[in-house]
Amino acid sequence: MALTERYSNVGGSGAADGTSQANAWDIADVLKATSVAAGGQRVNHQGDWSPTGANITFDLVATDNLPFLLQGYDTVPQDLEGLPNSGLEPVITLDNTGNRYFNLSSNRYTTFRNLHITGTTDGSLIRNTHGQKFEYCRLENLQATGSPRLVTLEATTCSFDTCYLAMTSTTSGTYYFNFGSDYFGVFTNCVFDGGYMVFNATRNISLVNCLFLNQYMRCISYGTGNNYQILIVNCTFVGARDQVAIGADNVANQKAKIISRCIFASFDARGLWFTDATDNKSNTVSNNAIWNNIGDVGGGIKNATIPPTNTVTLTEDPFVDSAGGNYSLKPSVVGAYGYSQGFHSLPNTPNRRDIGAVQHAASNISLIGGKGLVG
């Protein structure tokens, strides 16, 4: 459906009725518990905002038929459409005064696009997500001490598409996503950069075509309990500084676990580790590759009960220029480990899946923050 166009900036302008750039709402009146905006609108926002005072609580009534979109722009509305992490997005900065955070208490059918949300929050930077979507956004919690988080997932399905997600702290017990209960997190074409751990006590999650860089411990740690669904396909994991990329301890009765066509490279321990996993249902660990890891089985997969199939140990650095942030595959790797290994690799060809994240260097949306070509 066509959304009604509305506009905001920092401080408001003109009549401040949101009907044009010259009469824009104040963003502080949009992002609050009694928002001036409504479902069925796209609010085009311009300008960096550093709110002071209390936490931001944003709530409005939106529905499946009347969704809401907050979209950042640089000079002309929608000029950042399709451009991830361009460096031109409006920045919302939250400091750690009073543990300030962005609270999305109950507003479903809401999308945030082309925004950079950053802060130094000892706690979750974004809390209580309830079915929101984040598209082409950059989210960073730069708090280095305490127990920082990036996002708390609280209800229904929350999705992240072509986002750059970063954490600074490498303190034990800090992580990007905190699952408040048994809900779904869906991630596509995302980069996760730094931090201690990305997902802790993971519940239901889908990761497709994502890049994980330099986590301190496990990128993903499974939660204990029943009937959690895990899908990890065409992802690239590079350079954890301790332990493993994906770890599961004492996990029983998993409903479905699929890990396929992923690369695990340059870990200080095993790439993939399952221990004491019992009574697992519908699990597939197949067509994965390992390179330059340390630990059991030559840095490969340690597995108690889910036999991996068709695991390839690479004999050379698979990436074009990992130091420069280009994790697309070398032609020699594609040639050696393509169709014969079930990876179906055709470089720079749409609708084909390399092993690891799909990379199309010619695409105008492929560069995410200089940290990897994905999408």
Tab-separated table of C-alpha atoms in Angstrom:
chain	number	residue	atom	x	y	z
A	1	MET	CA	0.000	0.000	0.000
A	2	ALA	CA	1.074	3.607	-0.566
A	3	LEU	CA	2.058	5.318	2.665
A	4	THR	CA	1.236	8.951	3.381
A	5	GLU	CA	4.467	10.949	3.305
A	6	ARG	CA	5.381	12.878	6.435
A	7	TYR	CA	8.635	14.604	7.461
A	8	SER	CA	10.711	15.218	10.575
A	9	ASN	CA	13.956	16.876	11.575
A	10	VAL	CA	15.654	17.953	14.796
A	11	GLY	CA	13.677	20.740	16.459
A	12	GLY	CA	10.901	20.968	13.863
A	13	SER	CA	10.388	23.715	11.292
A	14	GLY	CA	7.692	26.034	9.976
A	15	ALA	CA	4.217	24.969	11.054
A	16	ALA	CA	5.701	21.686	12.349
A	17	ASP	CA	2.712	19.701	11.101
A	18	GLY	CA	4.849	17.103	9.300
A	19	THR	CA	3.365	17.764	5.871
A	20	SER	CA	6.592	18.875	4.140
A	21	GLN	CA	10.316	19.345	4.685
A	22	ALA	CA	9.636	23.023	5.373
A	23	ASN	CA	7.008	22.118	7.993
A	24	ALA	CA	8.640	19.078	9.526
A	25	TRP	CA	7.763	17.545	12.867
A	26	ASP	CA	10.365	17.526	15.621
A	27	ILE	CA	11.756	13.968	15.775
A	28	ALA	CA	11.281	14.161	19.554
A	29	ASP	CA	7.533	14.370	18.936
A	30	VAL	CA	7.638	11.374	16.613
A	31	LEU	CA	9.681	9.031	18.798
A	32	LYS	CA	7.703	9.200	22.019
A	33	ALA	CA	4.942	7.298	23.797
A	34	THR	CA	2.198	9.559	22.380
A	35	SER	CA	3.631	9.996	18.906
A	36	VAL	CA	2.290	12.613	16.514
A	37	ALA	CA	2.767	10.022	13.758
A	38	ALA	CA	0.360	7.203	12.950
A	39	GLY	CA	0.005	3.952	11.077
A	40	GLY	CA	-0.202	4.320	7.312
A	41	GLN	CA	2.610	6.905	7.254
A	42	ARG	CA	6.232	7.066	6.168
A	43	VAL	CA	8.086	9.671	8.213
A	44	ASN	CA	11.141	10.861	6.279
A	45	HIS	CA	13.700	12.009	8.842
A	46	GLN	CA	16.727	14.269	8.357
A	47	GLY	CA	19.403	15.225	10.884
A	48	ASP	CA	21.400	13.786	13.788
A	49	TRP	CA	19.660	13.693	17.161
A	50	SER	CA	21.153	13.340	20.647
A	51	PRO	CA	18.193	13.279	23.051
A	52	THR	CA	18.662	14.210	26.678
A	53	GLY	CA	16.703	13.242	29.752
A	54	ALA	CA	14.691	10.042	30.106
A	55	ASN	CA	14.730	6.901	27.992
A	56	ILE	CA	12.974	7.051	24.617
A	57	THR	CA	9.690	5.139	24.628
A	58	PHE	CA	8.124	4.944	21.186
A	59	ASP	CA	4.560	3.725	20.741
A	60	LEU	CA	1.905	4.225	18.100
A	61	VAL	CA	-0.971	2.258	16.614
A	62	ALA	CA	-0.011	0.532	13.371
A	63	THR	CA	-1.619	-2.495	11.749
A	64	ASP	CA	-0.955	-4.966	8.970
A	65	ASN	CA	-3.035	-2.769	6.666
A	66	LEU	CA	-1.667	0.501	8.082
A	67	PRO	CA	2.052	-0.068	8.792
A	68	PHE	CA	4.482	2.645	9.883
A	69	LEU	CA	7.926	3.432	8.419
A	70	LEU	CA	10.594	5.767	9.807
A	71	GLN	CA	13.198	6.304	7.093
A	72	GLY	CA	16.316	8.432	7.300
A	73	TYR	CA	17.641	10.545	4.444
A	74	ASP	CA	20.605	12.806	3.717
A	75	THR	CA	19.500	15.717	1.512
A	76	VAL	CA	16.497	14.437	-0.454
A	77	PRO	CA	13.834	12.112	1.027
A	78	GLN	CA	14.584	8.461	0.263
A	79	ASP	CA	17.997	9.238	-1.242
A	80	LEU	CA	19.540	6.420	0.850
A	81	GLU	CA	17.088	3.767	-0.349
A	82	GLY	CA	18.967	0.502	-0.924
A	83	LEU	CA	22.270	1.820	0.490
A	84	PRO	CA	23.432	-0.015	3.630
A	85	ASN	CA	25.736	1.740	6.071
A	86	SER	CA	26.591	4.547	3.691
A	87	GLY	CA	27.781	6.842	6.494
A	88	LEU	CA	25.107	9.368	5.502
A	89	GLU	CA	22.290	8.038	7.684
A	90	PRO	CA	20.869	10.286	10.417
A	91	VAL	CA	22.425	9.318	13.741
A	92	ILE	CA	20.436	8.829	16.953
A	93	THR	CA	22.915	8.889	19.851
A	94	LEU	CA	22.032	7.633	23.346
A	95	ASP	CA	24.500	8.165	26.169
A	96	ASN	CA	24.709	6.120	29.346
A	97	THR	CA	23.116	8.737	31.614
A	98	GLY	CA	20.564	6.806	33.626
A	99	ASN	CA	21.219	3.735	31.450
A	100	ARG	CA	19.317	5.378	28.604
A	101	TYR	CA	17.773	3.130	25.957
A	102	PHE	CA	15.310	3.088	23.067
A	103	ASN	CA	12.151	1.276	24.216
A	104	LEU	CA	9.879	-0.232	21.553
A	105	SER	CA	7.262	-1.419	23.980
A	106	SER	CA	4.415	-2.711	21.860
A	107	ASN	CA	4.318	-1.139	18.400
A	108	ARG	CA	4.214	-3.921	15.821
A	109	TYR	CA	4.054	-3.358	12.051
A	110	THR	CA	6.789	-0.750	12.356
A	111	THR	CA	9.914	-0.518	10.179
A	112	PHE	CA	13.101	1.482	10.769
A	113	ARG	CA	15.183	2.090	7.626
A	114	ASN	CA	18.433	3.946	6.864
A	115	LEU	CA	19.110	4.967	10.460
A	116	HIS	CA	22.259	4.825	12.614
A	117	ILE	CA	21.391	4.175	16.270
A	118	THR	CA	24.381	4.283	18.589
A	119	GLY	CA	25.183	4.805	22.238
A	120	THR	CA	27.050	3.804	25.361
A	121	THR	CA	24.371	1.979	27.286
A	122	ASP	CA	25.039	-0.417	30.160
A	123	GLY	CA	22.044	-2.573	29.262
A	124	SER	CA	20.141	-3.024	26.004
A	125	LEU	CA	20.469	-0.134	23.565
A	126	ILE	CA	17.131	-1.175	22.042
A	127	ARG	CA	14.682	-2.867	24.372
A	128	ASN	CA	11.422	-4.777	24.140
A	129	THR	CA	11.222	-5.261	20.391
A	130	HIS	CA	7.770	-6.503	19.403
A	131	GLY	CA	7.715	-7.481	15.746
A	132	GLN	CA	9.613	-4.497	14.332
A	133	LYS	CA	11.770	-4.578	11.210
A	134	PHE	CA	15.190	-2.948	10.832
A	135	GLU	CA	16.379	-2.441	7.259
A	136	TYR	CA	19.680	-0.919	6.080
A	137	CYS	CA	20.412	0.271	9.610
A	138	ARG	CA	23.592	0.546	11.650
A	139	LEU	CA	23.180	-0.378	15.332
A	140	GLU	CA	26.089	-0.009	17.769
A	141	ASN	CA	26.485	-0.249	21.520
A	142	LEU	CA	29.868	1.285	22.309
A	143	GLN	CA	29.726	0.708	26.071
A	144	ALA	CA	32.987	-0.969	27.069
A	145	THR	CA	32.210	-1.979	30.669
A	146	GLY	CA	29.327	-3.426	32.682
A	147	SER	CA	26.745	-5.623	30.931
A	148	PRO	CA	25.899	-3.962	27.628
A	149	ARG	CA	23.506	-5.489	25.099
A	150	LEU	CA	22.415	-4.369	21.672
A	151	VAL	CA	18.799	-5.559	21.405
A	152	THR	CA	16.347	-7.392	23.656
A	153	LEU	CA	13.925	-9.514	21.631
A	154	GLU	CA	10.659	-9.740	23.543
A	155	ALA	CA	7.775	-10.849	21.335
A	156	THR	CA	6.703	-12.277	17.968
A	157	THR	CA	9.184	-12.078	15.073
A	158	CYS	CA	11.728	-9.270	14.835
A	159	SER	CA	13.725	-9.051	11.604
A	160	PHE	CA	16.986	-7.419	10.530
A	161	ASP	CA	17.765	-7.050	6.829
A	162	THR	CA	21.087	-5.730	5.481
A	163	CYS	CA	22.163	-4.207	8.790
A	164	TYR	CA	25.581	-3.541	10.308
A	165	LEU	CA	25.577	-4.550	13.992
A	166	ALA	CA	28.503	-3.840	16.311
A	167	MET	CA	29.505	-4.199	19.970
A	168	THR	CA	32.617	-2.883	21.693
A	169	SER	CA	32.712	-4.776	24.985
A	170	THR	CA	34.573	-8.090	25.216
A	171	THR	CA	33.573	-8.551	28.861
A	172	SER	CA	32.243	-11.986	29.786
A	173	GLY	CA	28.465	-12.079	29.800
A	174	THR	CA	27.888	-9.324	27.255
A	175	TYR	CA	26.217	-10.030	23.924
A	176	TYR	CA	24.305	-8.491	21.059
A	177	PHE	CA	20.903	-10.122	21.390
A	178	ASN	CA	19.059	-11.128	24.517
A	179	PHE	CA	16.081	-13.408	23.876
A	180	GLY	CA	13.420	-12.456	26.405
A	181	SER	CA	11.388	-15.568	25.617
A	182	ASP	CA	10.810	-18.136	22.902
A	183	TYR	CA	10.435	-15.786	19.952
A	184	PHE	CA	11.986	-15.565	16.504
A	185	GLY	CA	14.900	-13.434	15.323
A	186	VAL	CA	15.330	-13.327	11.546
A	187	PHE	CA	18.607	-11.979	10.111
A	188	THR	CA	19.435	-11.647	6.411
A	189	ASN	CA	22.509	-10.041	4.803
A	190	CYS	CA	23.818	-8.714	8.136
A	191	VAL	CA	27.341	-8.060	9.438
A	192	PHE	CA	28.104	-8.681	13.141
A	193	ASP	CA	31.354	-6.958	14.082
A	194	GLY	CA	33.296	-7.474	17.324
A	195	GLY	CA	32.059	-7.932	20.862
A	196	TYR	CA	32.064	-10.894	23.226
A	197	MET	CA	29.173	-13.039	22.030
A	198	VAL	CA	26.423	-12.398	19.480
A	199	PHE	CA	23.613	-14.689	20.587
A	200	ASN	CA	23.362	-16.097	24.082
A	201	ALA	CA	20.860	-18.801	25.060
A	202	THR	CA	19.542	-18.682	21.520
A	203	ARG	CA	15.929	-19.618	20.976
A	204	ASN	CA	14.380	-19.546	17.505
A	205	ILE	CA	16.646	-17.940	14.954
A	206	SER	CA	17.227	-17.730	11.220
A	207	LEU	CA	20.579	-16.510	9.848
A	208	VAL	CA	20.978	-16.364	6.084
A	209	ASN	CA	23.886	-14.804	4.222
A	210	CYS	CA	25.444	-13.142	7.280
A	211	LEU	CA	29.051	-12.324	8.180
A	212	PHE	CA	30.460	-12.679	11.722
A	213	LEU	CA	33.759	-10.941	12.520
A	214	ASN	CA	36.037	-11.107	15.573
A	215	GLN	CA	33.699	-12.144	18.343
A	216	TYR	CA	35.627	-12.872	21.529
A	217	MET	CA	33.855	-16.097	22.486
A	218	ARG	CA	31.101	-17.967	20.728
A	219	CYS	CA	29.242	-16.194	17.965
A	220	ILE	CA	26.203	-18.311	18.790
A	221	SER	CA	25.458	-20.233	21.973
A	222	TYR	CA	22.342	-22.362	22.021
A	223	GLY	CA	19.863	-22.128	24.843
A	224	THR	CA	18.815	-25.206	26.734
A	225	GLY	CA	15.245	-26.400	26.422
A	226	ASN	CA	12.811	-27.852	23.944
A	227	ASN	CA	11.688	-27.184	20.389
A	228	TYR	CA	13.949	-24.333	19.368
A	229	GLN	CA	14.389	-23.952	15.622
A	230	ILE	CA	17.819	-22.947	14.328
A	231	LEU	CA	18.599	-22.163	10.680
A	232	ILE	CA	22.113	-21.025	9.705
A	233	VAL	CA	22.709	-21.049	5.948
A	234	ASN	CA	25.379	-19.432	3.766
A	235	CYS	CA	27.073	-17.591	6.612
A	236	THR	CA	30.761	-16.767	7.050
A	237	PHE	CA	32.392	-16.842	10.496
A	238	VAL	CA	35.856	-15.287	10.764
A	239	GLY	CA	38.308	-14.899	13.594
A	240	ALA	CA	36.749	-15.550	16.989
A	241	ARG	CA	39.459	-15.024	19.586
A	242	ASP	CA	38.435	-17.810	21.955
A	243	GLN	CA	36.502	-21.047	21.813
A	244	VAL	CA	34.098	-21.615	18.925
A	245	ALA	CA	31.800	-20.077	16.336
A	246	ILE	CA	28.744	-22.134	17.215
A	247	GLY	CA	28.460	-24.069	20.458
A	248	ALA	CA	25.758	-26.186	22.022
A	249	ASP	CA	26.070	-27.743	25.462
A	250	ASN	CA	23.519	-30.064	27.031
A	251	VAL	CA	20.886	-29.207	24.469
A	252	ALA	CA	17.973	-31.636	24.432
A	253	ASN	CA	14.930	-32.017	22.225
A	254	GLN	CA	15.862	-29.465	19.609
A	255	LYS	CA	13.064	-29.242	17.062
A	256	ALA	CA	15.198	-28.476	13.999
A	257	LYS	CA	18.800	-27.459	13.542
A	258	ILE	CA	20.148	-26.784	10.052
A	259	ILE	CA	23.698	-25.527	9.542
A	260	SER	CA	24.729	-25.648	5.919
A	261	ARG	CA	27.080	-24.031	3.385
A	262	CYS	CA	28.949	-21.997	5.991
A	263	ILE	CA	32.650	-21.160	6.326
A	264	PHE	CA	34.412	-21.262	9.701
A	265	ALA	CA	37.813	-19.572	9.401
A	266	SER	CA	40.689	-18.480	11.678
A	267	PHE	CA	39.263	-19.504	15.030
A	268	ASP	CA	41.410	-19.983	18.109
A	269	ALA	CA	39.505	-23.202	18.698
A	270	ARG	CA	36.959	-25.374	16.922
A	271	GLY	CA	34.656	-23.947	14.316
A	272	LEU	CA	31.591	-25.907	15.413
A	273	TRP	CA	31.055	-27.773	18.660
A	274	PHE	CA	28.135	-29.829	19.907
A	275	THR	CA	28.400	-31.662	23.196
A	276	ASP	CA	25.838	-33.730	25.050
A	277	ALA	CA	23.196	-32.984	22.455
A	278	THR	CA	20.530	-35.637	22.861
A	279	ASP	CA	17.231	-36.570	21.249
A	280	ASN	CA	17.733	-34.107	18.411
A	281	LYS	CA	15.146	-34.049	15.650
A	282	SER	CA	15.476	-33.122	11.981
A	283	ASN	CA	19.048	-31.891	12.287
A	284	THR	CA	21.365	-31.256	9.356
A	285	VAL	CA	25.014	-30.178	9.530
A	286	SER	CA	26.236	-30.417	5.960
A	287	ASN	CA	28.374	-28.870	3.218
A	288	ASN	CA	30.397	-26.648	5.540
A	289	ALA	CA	34.048	-25.623	5.178
A	290	ILE	CA	36.780	-24.960	7.737
A	291	TRP	CA	40.094	-23.165	7.383
A	292	ASN	CA	42.982	-22.224	9.696
A	293	ASN	CA	41.264	-23.138	12.959
A	294	ILE	CA	42.943	-24.574	16.049
A	295	GLY	CA	41.631	-27.437	18.153
A	296	ASP	CA	40.064	-30.867	17.820
A	297	VAL	CA	40.013	-32.540	14.424
A	298	GLY	CA	42.386	-29.981	12.967
A	299	GLY	CA	40.178	-27.122	14.027
A	300	GLY	CA	37.134	-28.756	12.548
A	301	ILE	CA	33.854	-29.972	13.969
A	302	LYS	CA	33.578	-31.722	17.300
A	303	ASN	CA	30.242	-33.425	17.467
A	304	ALA	CA	28.698	-35.871	19.900
A	305	THR	CA	25.433	-36.858	18.304
A	306	ILE	CA	24.887	-35.008	15.005
A	307	PRO	CA	27.286	-36.454	12.411
A	308	PRO	CA	28.274	-33.711	9.945
A	309	THR	CA	28.350	-34.597	6.272
A	310	ASN	CA	30.514	-33.320	3.446
A	311	THR	CA	32.755	-31.096	5.571
A	312	VAL	CA	35.642	-29.643	3.557
A	313	THR	CA	38.975	-28.601	5.057
A	314	LEU	CA	40.275	-25.783	2.863
A	315	THR	CA	43.988	-25.767	2.056
A	316	GLU	CA	44.292	-22.036	1.348
A	317	ASP	CA	42.875	-18.743	2.544
A	318	PRO	CA	39.482	-18.740	0.775
A	319	PHE	CA	38.951	-14.975	0.788
A	320	VAL	CA	39.937	-12.409	-1.833
A	321	ASP	CA	41.184	-9.838	0.708
A	322	SER	CA	40.165	-10.511	4.291
A	323	ALA	CA	42.520	-7.798	5.612
A	324	GLY	CA	40.707	-5.282	3.423
A	325	GLY	CA	37.263	-6.534	4.387
A	326	ASN	CA	36.500	-8.448	1.184
A	327	TYR	CA	35.268	-11.915	2.134
A	328	SER	CA	34.195	-12.949	-1.325
A	329	LEU	CA	35.753	-16.216	-2.455
A	330	LYS	CA	38.871	-16.573	-4.543
A	331	PRO	CA	38.255	-18.095	-7.967
A	332	SER	CA	40.615	-20.951	-7.080
A	333	VAL	CA	38.478	-21.851	-4.068
A	334	VAL	CA	35.276	-21.643	-6.052
A	335	GLY	CA	36.770	-23.902	-8.719
A	336	ALA	CA	38.067	-26.460	-6.261
A	337	TYR	CA	35.089	-26.596	-3.932
A	338	GLY	CA	32.133	-25.756	-6.139
A	339	TYR	CA	29.624	-28.169	-7.581
A	340	SER	CA	31.690	-31.230	-6.742
A	341	GLN	CA	31.234	-30.467	-3.056
A	342	GLY	CA	27.599	-29.461	-3.304
A	343	PHE	CA	28.275	-25.767	-2.751
A	344	HIS	CA	26.807	-24.633	-6.079
A	345	SER	CA	29.214	-21.750	-6.578
A	346	LEU	CA	28.970	-19.342	-9.456
A	347	PRO	CA	30.747	-16.083	-8.613
A	348	ASN	CA	28.796	-12.836	-8.993
A	349	THR	CA	25.755	-14.597	-10.402
A	350	PRO	CA	22.338	-13.777	-8.921
A	351	ASN	CA	20.257	-16.564	-7.423
A	352	ARG	CA	23.275	-18.777	-6.800
A	353	ARG	CA	24.668	-19.610	-3.379
A	354	ASP	CA	28.388	-19.712	-2.738
A	355	ILE	CA	29.532	-21.439	0.355
A	356	GLY	CA	29.606	-18.701	2.947
A	357	ALA	CA	27.848	-15.379	2.435
A	358	VAL	CA	26.785	-14.646	-1.124
A	359	GLN	CA	28.931	-11.883	-2.532
A	360	HIS	CA	28.294	-9.788	-5.613
A	361	ALA	CA	30.994	-7.136	-5.804
A	362	ALA	CA	29.363	-5.324	-8.714
A	363	SER	CA	26.188	-4.621	-6.786
A	364	ASN	CA	25.641	-1.062	-5.590
A	365	ILE	CA	24.334	-2.387	-2.281
A	366	SER	CA	27.079	-4.919	-1.651
A	367	LEU	CA	29.498	-3.002	0.564
A	368	ILE	CA	28.548	-2.958	4.218
A	369	GLY	CA	30.777	-0.607	6.170
A	370	GLY	CA	33.955	-1.793	4.512
A	371	LYS	CA	33.584	-4.951	6.566
A	372	GLY	CA	32.544	-7.407	3.882
A	373	LEU	CA	30.758	-7.804	0.614
A	374	VAL	CA	27.392	-9.361	1.250
A	375	GLY	CA	24.021	-9.247	-0.387
